[in-house]
Amino acid sequence: MIRSMTSKENVEPTPAVSLRPAIAGLPAYVPGASGEDEKIFKLSSNEVPHPPAPAVVEAITKHASGVNRYPHMYGDDLCEELSTHLGLPAEQILVGNGSVSLLELILKAAAGTGDEVVYSWRSFEAYPILVQVTGATSIQVPNTPTGGHDLEAMARAVTDRTKVVMVCTPNNPTSVAATHTEIKNFLHALPADVLVLLDEAYVHFDHSETRVDSLDLLREFPNLIALRTFSKAYGLAGLRAGYALGAAELISSIRSASTPFGLNALAATAATAALNSPEYTHNVVQQVCAERTRVVDELRKQGWEVGDPQGNFYWLPISDPYEFAAEALRRGFTARPFPEGVRITIGEVEANDLALELTGQWAQK
Ligand SMILES: *Cc1c(COP(=O)(O)O)cnc(C)c1O
């Protein structure tokens, strides 16, 4: 029977198909404040406010007319480029559609029903969802009172069922970084058959002298995989490109399980151009970090007790984060509320000033 249907009487039939319980139990995706309104500054997604390097825009433009062709199956060119830049064999590098998609791939490869994945909490909001999709159980270890990872408690949380431990440094959303020695000791404390995923999305903004050197750690620990992204310091969030570094054997198996052509041609081209514009990236990072210093100094003058944030964002552990975010939006910027506090990205100077006005008033409450 053919029925004509206008959108108004669009009564969808109920699907009889049932998805795996782990999937059906996921919370529905709620898009964040978009900030697409021109007058709203977006300080809720940890993007840099600068456009990508001119060489990146040029490369994308030049390659746009070639997208009728498939890209390399596994982003081979970008792997080679990264290999040169990092001094690591290309066999130890896996590229993909943003580091979150690599994280998903690696978790699926390493953990499943009955397994456990340990990570600090609060951390990146994608972690619990990605773990749930694998069927494994999340073991969340509370952050230290200052928002860092309690690595000793995390090591103690590892059991025979633990397949993966995730470490986020600097941690999103608290902007607290672990030190190289802490991570090294942590790796020594863990069984060699537990995979450790080090999420280094904000590594460029960590200017502490004790910063983790994951390339050094990779030489000693074949159970370590470091994840990095072009979304933050390189300003390519909209294109989706990230990479994972690890032992060749692990990387090779995980690559075999990945979606072919997982890195699109424009993202590959742009990421290569971004790697070859180190001065531009350096300037962006310097500007963001200079603003971060200015903002933190001002926050302290306002009476906030803030540590030294090591990401391109800062964290205020306030008791009314949702009220703060709602007021921020009324004043022209977005902030990211969590139950334990609010995360604010370092953005344009004008946007940071707008945020400081509100934090100043909040400090008086
Ligand atoms: C932004 C971010 C990423 C990057 O994700 P992409 O998929 O590469 O854009 C990864 N991990 C954390 C903790 C982040 O905050």
Short mmCIF file of C-alpha atoms and ligand atoms in Angstrom, two decimals:
data_model
loop_
_atom_site.label_atom_id
_atom_site.label_comp_id
_atom_site.label_asym_id
_atom_site.label_seq_id
_atom_site.Cartn_x
_atom_site.Cartn_y
_atom_site.Cartn_z
CA MET A 1 0.00 0.00 0.00
CA ILE A 2 1.32 3.40 -0.88
CA ARG A 3 0.41 6.15 1.50
CA SER A 4 1.11 9.76 0.87
CA MET A 5 2.64 11.25 3.95
CA THR A 6 3.20 14.85 4.78
CA SER A 7 5.81 15.53 7.41
CA LYS A 8 3.07 16.47 9.87
CA GLU A 9 1.55 13.04 9.95
CA ASN A 10 4.92 11.34 9.98
CA VAL A 11 4.23 8.45 12.31
CA GLU A 12 7.35 6.34 12.44
CA PRO A 13 6.91 2.62 12.80
CA THR A 14 8.59 1.22 15.91
CA PRO A 15 11.70 -0.79 14.99
CA ALA A 16 11.59 -4.43 16.09
CA VAL A 17 15.37 -4.54 15.88
CA SER A 18 17.08 -4.53 19.25
CA LEU A 19 20.60 -3.18 19.70
CA ARG A 20 23.13 -4.59 22.15
CA PRO A 21 22.11 -3.58 25.71
CA ALA A 22 25.33 -1.55 26.10
CA ILE A 23 24.32 0.60 23.13
CA ALA A 24 20.63 0.92 23.99
CA GLY A 25 21.64 2.12 27.48
CA LEU A 26 23.69 5.07 26.20
CA PRO A 27 22.38 8.56 26.97
CA ALA A 28 21.05 10.35 23.88
CA TYR A 29 23.49 12.82 22.37
CA VAL A 30 22.75 16.38 23.44
CA PRO A 31 24.60 18.90 21.29
CA GLY A 32 26.47 21.56 23.28
CA ALA A 33 25.88 25.28 22.92
CA SER A 34 26.91 25.86 19.34
CA GLY A 35 28.15 29.41 19.51
CA GLU A 36 27.35 29.70 15.82
CA ASP A 37 25.66 32.96 16.56
CA GLU A 38 28.31 35.49 15.50
CA LYS A 39 27.99 37.49 18.68
CA ILE A 40 28.58 34.54 20.96
CA PHE A 41 32.19 33.69 21.83
CA LYS A 42 32.70 29.96 22.07
CA LEU A 43 34.72 29.10 25.16
CA SER A 44 33.18 25.67 25.64
CA SER A 45 35.07 23.32 23.30
CA ASN A 46 38.77 24.07 23.89
CA GLU A 47 39.36 25.16 20.32
CA VAL A 48 42.02 27.77 19.60
CA PRO A 49 40.52 31.06 18.38
CA HIS A 50 43.08 31.38 15.57
CA PRO A 51 42.42 30.13 12.05
CA PRO A 52 44.78 27.42 10.77
CA ALA A 53 48.11 28.40 9.17
CA PRO A 54 47.86 30.04 5.71
CA ALA A 55 49.78 27.07 4.25
CA VAL A 56 47.03 24.80 5.60
CA VAL A 57 44.24 26.79 3.97
CA GLU A 58 46.22 26.83 0.73
CA ALA A 59 46.76 23.06 0.83
CA ILE A 60 43.07 22.35 1.45
CA THR A 61 42.05 24.69 -1.37
CA LYS A 62 44.52 23.14 -3.77
CA HIS A 63 43.37 19.61 -3.02
CA ALA A 64 39.65 20.35 -2.98
CA SER A 65 39.25 19.56 -6.69
CA GLY A 66 40.84 16.13 -6.21
CA VAL A 67 38.38 14.68 -3.74
CA ASN A 68 36.77 12.45 -6.36
CA ARG A 69 39.76 10.17 -5.57
CA TYR A 70 40.10 8.02 -2.47
CA PRO A 71 42.80 9.02 -0.03
CA HIS A 72 45.58 6.64 1.09
CA MET A 73 44.07 3.60 2.74
CA TYR A 74 45.72 4.29 6.11
CA GLY A 75 46.98 7.85 5.76
CA ASP A 76 50.41 6.58 4.73
CA ASP A 77 51.70 10.03 3.68
CA LEU A 78 50.82 11.63 7.00
CA CYS A 79 52.39 8.68 8.84
CA GLU A 80 55.61 9.27 6.91
CA GLU A 81 55.47 12.98 7.64
CA LEU A 82 54.89 12.37 11.35
CA SER A 83 57.68 9.81 11.35
CA THR A 84 60.11 12.47 10.12
CA HIS A 85 58.88 15.07 12.58
CA LEU A 86 58.85 12.80 15.61
CA GLY A 87 61.86 10.63 14.80
CA LEU A 88 59.77 7.50 15.24
CA PRO A 89 59.37 4.73 12.61
CA ALA A 90 56.15 5.06 10.58
CA GLU A 91 55.21 1.51 11.71
CA GLN A 92 54.70 2.95 15.17
CA ILE A 93 52.20 5.56 13.99
CA LEU A 94 48.48 5.21 13.34
CA VAL A 95 46.45 8.13 11.99
CA GLY A 96 42.70 8.55 11.95
CA ASN A 97 39.60 10.68 11.97
CA GLY A 98 40.49 12.61 15.14
CA SER A 99 42.05 11.10 18.22
CA VAL A 100 38.65 10.21 19.70
CA SER A 101 37.98 7.83 16.82
CA LEU A 102 41.40 6.25 17.44
CA LEU A 103 40.57 5.97 21.11
CA GLU A 104 37.33 4.21 20.21
CA LEU A 105 39.15 1.86 17.85
CA ILE A 106 41.86 1.01 20.39
CA LEU A 107 39.35 0.44 23.21
CA LYS A 108 37.31 -1.88 20.99
CA ALA A 109 40.47 -3.75 20.05
CA ALA A 110 41.59 -4.17 23.66
CA ALA A 111 38.48 -4.50 25.84
CA GLY A 112 35.07 -6.16 25.73
CA THR A 113 32.35 -7.62 27.92
CA GLY A 114 33.70 -8.72 31.30
CA ASP A 115 36.81 -6.52 31.06
CA GLU A 116 37.57 -3.37 33.01
CA VAL A 117 38.93 -0.01 31.92
CA VAL A 118 40.40 2.22 34.63
CA TYR A 119 40.56 6.02 34.39
CA SER A 120 40.47 9.10 36.54
CA TRP A 121 37.23 10.97 37.05
CA ARG A 122 36.32 13.65 36.31
CA SER A 123 38.05 13.52 32.96
CA PHE A 124 37.15 13.67 29.27
CA GLU A 125 33.41 13.10 28.83
CA ALA A 126 33.94 10.75 25.87
CA TYR A 127 35.65 8.10 28.05
CA PRO A 128 32.62 6.54 29.79
CA ILE A 129 30.65 6.43 26.53
CA LEU A 130 33.45 4.82 24.52
CA VAL A 131 34.06 2.24 27.26
CA GLN A 132 30.35 1.41 27.47
CA VAL A 133 30.21 0.84 23.71
CA THR A 134 32.90 -1.87 24.01
CA GLY A 135 30.80 -3.71 26.61
CA ALA A 136 33.57 -3.35 29.21
CA THR A 137 33.07 -1.79 32.65
CA SER A 138 34.39 1.65 33.58
CA ILE A 139 36.33 1.84 36.83
CA GLN A 140 36.45 5.53 37.72
CA VAL A 141 39.05 6.61 40.27
CA PRO A 142 38.29 10.01 41.83
CA ASN A 143 40.65 12.89 40.99
CA THR A 144 42.88 14.29 43.72
CA PRO A 145 41.36 17.30 45.53
CA THR A 146 43.28 19.61 43.17
CA GLY A 147 41.96 17.92 40.01
CA GLY A 148 44.93 15.70 39.16
CA HIS A 149 45.01 11.94 38.63
CA ASP A 150 45.47 9.87 41.79
CA LEU A 151 47.91 7.54 40.04
CA GLU A 152 48.56 5.41 43.12
CA ALA A 153 44.85 4.76 43.59
CA MET A 154 44.55 4.06 39.85
CA ALA A 155 47.33 1.46 40.06
CA ARG A 156 45.54 -0.12 43.03
CA ALA A 157 42.30 -0.24 41.02
CA VAL A 158 43.90 -2.51 38.42
CA THR A 159 42.70 -6.12 38.68
CA ASP A 160 43.00 -9.29 36.60
CA ARG A 161 40.10 -7.99 34.53
CA THR A 162 41.76 -4.66 33.68
CA LYS A 163 42.66 -4.43 30.01
CA VAL A 164 43.21 -0.70 29.64
CA VAL A 165 44.14 2.25 31.84
CA MET A 166 43.55 5.73 30.43
CA VAL A 167 45.50 8.76 31.54
CA CYS A 168 44.63 12.26 30.36
CA THR A 169 47.42 14.81 30.76
CA PRO A 170 46.86 17.71 30.92
CA ASN A 171 43.49 16.52 32.17
CA ASN A 172 40.31 17.74 30.51
CA PRO A 173 38.48 19.49 32.23
CA THR A 174 40.72 20.34 35.21
CA SER A 175 43.80 21.43 33.20
CA VAL A 176 46.11 19.63 35.65
CA ALA A 177 49.11 17.80 34.17
CA ALA A 178 50.92 14.74 35.50
CA THR A 179 54.73 14.84 35.56
CA HIS A 180 57.09 12.65 33.58
CA THR A 181 58.36 10.93 36.73
CA GLU A 182 54.83 10.26 37.98
CA ILE A 183 53.83 8.62 34.70
CA LYS A 184 57.06 6.65 34.52
CA ASN A 185 56.59 5.31 38.06
CA PHE A 186 52.98 4.55 37.25
CA LEU A 187 53.99 2.52 34.19
CA HIS A 188 56.52 0.62 36.30
CA ALA A 189 53.79 -0.15 38.85
CA LEU A 190 51.39 -1.65 36.29
CA PRO A 191 51.41 -5.20 34.89
CA ALA A 192 53.08 -5.28 31.48
CA ASP A 193 49.96 -6.76 29.86
CA VAL A 194 47.74 -3.78 30.70
CA LEU A 195 47.49 -1.27 27.87
CA VAL A 196 48.07 2.32 28.99
CA LEU A 197 46.51 5.01 26.82
CA LEU A 198 48.04 8.42 27.34
CA ASP A 199 45.72 11.11 25.98
CA GLU A 200 47.94 14.06 25.09
CA ALA A 201 45.40 16.27 23.32
CA TYR A 202 46.77 19.35 25.12
CA VAL A 203 50.46 18.44 25.18
CA HIS A 204 51.46 21.60 23.26
CA PHE A 205 50.10 23.83 26.00
CA ASP A 206 51.88 22.05 28.84
CA HIS A 207 54.90 24.25 29.46
CA SER A 208 55.85 22.78 32.81
CA GLU A 209 59.47 21.64 33.14
CA THR A 210 58.20 18.28 34.36
CA ARG A 211 56.13 17.69 31.22
CA VAL A 212 55.64 14.08 30.15
CA ASP A 213 57.93 13.00 27.31
CA SER A 214 55.88 10.19 25.84
CA LEU A 215 58.38 9.47 23.05
CA ASP A 216 60.93 8.66 25.72
CA LEU A 217 58.45 6.45 27.59
CA LEU A 218 57.50 4.61 24.40
CA ARG A 219 61.07 3.34 24.11
CA GLU A 220 60.80 1.68 27.51
CA PHE A 221 57.14 0.60 27.70
CA PRO A 222 55.68 -1.40 24.79
CA ASN A 223 52.28 -1.41 26.58
CA LEU A 224 51.99 2.38 26.16
CA ILE A 225 50.05 4.15 23.41
CA ALA A 226 50.09 7.95 23.21
CA LEU A 227 47.22 9.75 21.52
CA ARG A 228 47.56 13.19 19.95
CA THR A 229 45.38 15.44 17.88
CA PHE A 230 45.47 18.15 15.24
CA SER A 231 42.26 19.60 16.69
CA LYS A 232 43.74 21.82 19.36
CA ALA A 233 47.14 23.53 18.92
CA TYR A 234 47.07 23.06 15.12
CA GLY A 235 43.56 24.47 14.82
CA LEU A 236 42.11 21.66 12.68
CA ALA A 237 39.16 20.58 14.86
CA GLY A 238 36.73 20.89 11.95
CA LEU A 239 38.72 18.58 9.67
CA ARG A 240 39.29 15.64 12.06
CA ALA A 241 42.83 14.31 12.26
CA GLY A 242 44.65 12.61 15.11
CA TYR A 243 47.34 10.01 15.66
CA ALA A 244 48.42 7.25 17.98
CA LEU A 245 52.00 6.23 18.79
CA GLY A 246 52.91 2.80 20.10
CA ALA A 247 54.80 -0.44 19.61
CA ALA A 248 54.86 -1.48 15.93
CA GLU A 249 53.24 -4.85 16.66
CA LEU A 250 50.30 -3.29 18.52
CA ILE A 251 49.86 -0.50 15.99
CA SER A 252 49.89 -2.97 13.10
CA SER A 253 47.11 -5.11 14.63
CA ILE A 254 44.99 -2.11 15.50
CA ARG A 255 45.47 -0.70 11.99
CA SER A 256 44.13 -3.97 10.55
CA ALA A 257 40.93 -3.49 12.56
CA SER A 258 40.44 0.14 11.51
CA THR A 259 38.04 1.53 8.94
CA PRO A 260 39.82 1.81 5.59
CA PHE A 261 40.21 5.40 4.39
CA GLY A 262 39.58 6.56 7.96
CA LEU A 263 41.54 9.76 7.39
CA ASN A 264 40.02 11.93 4.68
CA ALA A 265 42.22 13.43 1.98
CA LEU A 266 41.76 17.06 3.01
CA ALA A 267 42.51 16.30 6.64
CA ALA A 268 45.68 14.43 5.63
CA THR A 269 46.81 17.30 3.42
CA ALA A 270 46.00 19.90 6.05
CA ALA A 271 47.74 18.00 8.84
CA THR A 272 50.87 17.66 6.71
CA ALA A 273 50.84 21.40 5.97
CA ALA A 274 50.29 22.15 9.67
CA LEU A 275 53.29 20.00 10.65
CA ASN A 276 55.34 21.98 8.17
CA SER A 277 54.25 25.33 9.64
CA PRO A 278 55.94 24.94 13.05
CA GLU A 279 56.48 28.68 13.51
CA TYR A 280 52.81 29.41 13.02
CA THR A 281 51.80 26.72 15.52
CA HIS A 282 54.41 27.97 17.96
CA ASN A 283 53.00 31.51 17.72
CA VAL A 284 49.44 30.32 18.27
CA VAL A 285 50.51 28.33 21.33
CA GLN A 286 52.55 31.27 22.67
CA GLN A 287 49.60 33.62 22.29
CA VAL A 288 47.22 31.21 23.99
CA CYS A 289 49.65 30.63 26.84
CA ALA A 290 50.29 34.37 27.28
CA GLU A 291 46.56 34.91 27.54
CA ARG A 292 46.33 32.01 29.97
CA THR A 293 48.93 33.69 32.21
CA ARG A 294 47.06 36.99 32.05
CA VAL A 295 43.73 35.34 32.85
CA VAL A 296 45.14 33.29 35.74
CA ASP A 297 46.82 36.38 37.28
CA GLU A 298 43.49 38.17 37.08
CA LEU A 299 41.59 35.23 38.56
CA ARG A 300 43.97 35.22 41.54
CA LYS A 301 43.42 38.94 42.03
CA GLN A 302 39.71 38.19 42.07
CA GLY A 303 40.32 35.76 44.93
CA TRP A 304 40.19 32.44 43.09
CA GLU A 305 42.58 29.74 44.17
CA VAL A 306 43.76 28.42 40.83
CA GLY A 307 46.76 26.21 40.15
CA ASP A 308 48.72 26.61 36.93
CA PRO A 309 46.46 25.33 34.17
CA GLN A 310 48.46 23.38 31.56
CA GLY A 311 45.79 23.11 28.85
CA ASN A 312 44.24 25.92 26.77
CA PHE A 313 41.46 26.16 29.37
CA TYR A 314 40.94 26.68 33.07
CA TRP A 315 38.72 25.10 35.66
CA LEU A 316 36.71 26.65 38.45
CA PRO A 317 35.31 24.10 40.93
CA ILE A 318 32.18 26.12 41.74
CA SER A 319 29.01 24.76 43.32
CA ASP A 320 26.68 26.33 40.74
CA PRO A 321 28.29 25.59 37.35
CA TYR A 322 25.02 25.43 35.41
CA GLU A 323 23.94 28.84 36.66
CA PHE A 324 27.37 30.18 35.69
CA ALA A 325 27.09 28.75 32.15
CA ALA A 326 23.57 30.14 31.72
CA GLU A 327 24.70 33.60 32.82
CA ALA A 328 27.75 33.35 30.54
CA LEU A 329 25.48 32.70 27.58
CA ARG A 330 23.36 35.75 28.43
CA ARG A 331 26.55 37.80 28.42
CA GLY A 332 27.81 36.51 25.09
CA PHE A 333 30.03 33.49 25.66
CA THR A 334 29.66 29.78 26.17
CA ALA A 335 31.35 27.87 29.00
CA ARG A 336 31.22 24.15 29.74
CA PRO A 337 29.52 23.17 33.00
CA PHE A 338 30.06 19.81 34.70
CA PRO A 339 28.53 18.69 38.00
CA GLU A 340 31.80 19.56 39.83
CA GLY A 341 32.65 22.88 38.20
CA VAL A 342 32.95 24.88 35.03
CA ARG A 343 35.58 24.67 32.27
CA ILE A 344 36.40 27.82 30.31
CA THR A 345 38.55 27.86 27.18
CA ILE A 346 41.20 30.53 26.61
CA GLY A 347 39.84 32.32 23.56
CA GLU A 348 40.02 35.76 21.98
CA VAL A 349 41.26 38.56 24.29
CA GLU A 350 37.82 40.14 24.22
CA ALA A 351 36.17 36.82 25.09
CA ASN A 352 38.58 36.21 27.96
CA ASP A 353 37.78 39.68 29.32
CA LEU A 354 34.08 38.90 29.13
CA ALA A 355 34.67 35.68 31.07
CA LEU A 356 36.80 37.50 33.65
CA GLU A 357 34.00 39.99 34.26
CA LEU A 358 31.71 37.13 35.19
CA THR A 359 34.28 35.23 37.27
CA GLY A 360 34.93 38.49 39.14
CA GLN A 361 31.27 38.75 40.06
CA TRP A 362 31.08 35.07 40.92
CA ALA A 363 34.06 35.45 43.29
CA GLN A 364 31.99 37.96 45.29
CA LYS A 365 29.12 35.54 45.79
C1 LIG B 1 39.74 17.64 22.38
C2 LIG B 1 40.20 16.35 22.96
C3 LIG B 1 40.62 15.31 22.13
C4 LIG B 1 40.69 15.50 20.65
O1 LIG B 1 39.73 14.88 19.98
P1 LIG B 1 39.74 14.85 18.39
O2 LIG B 1 38.87 13.70 18.11
O3 LIG B 1 41.15 14.63 17.95
O4 LIG B 1 39.21 16.16 17.94
C5 LIG B 1 41.04 14.13 22.70
N1 LIG B 1 41.09 13.98 24.03
C6 LIG B 1 40.74 14.97 24.86
C7 LIG B 1 40.86 14.77 26.32
C8 LIG B 1 40.26 16.17 24.35
O5 LIG B 1 39.87 17.13 25.18
#
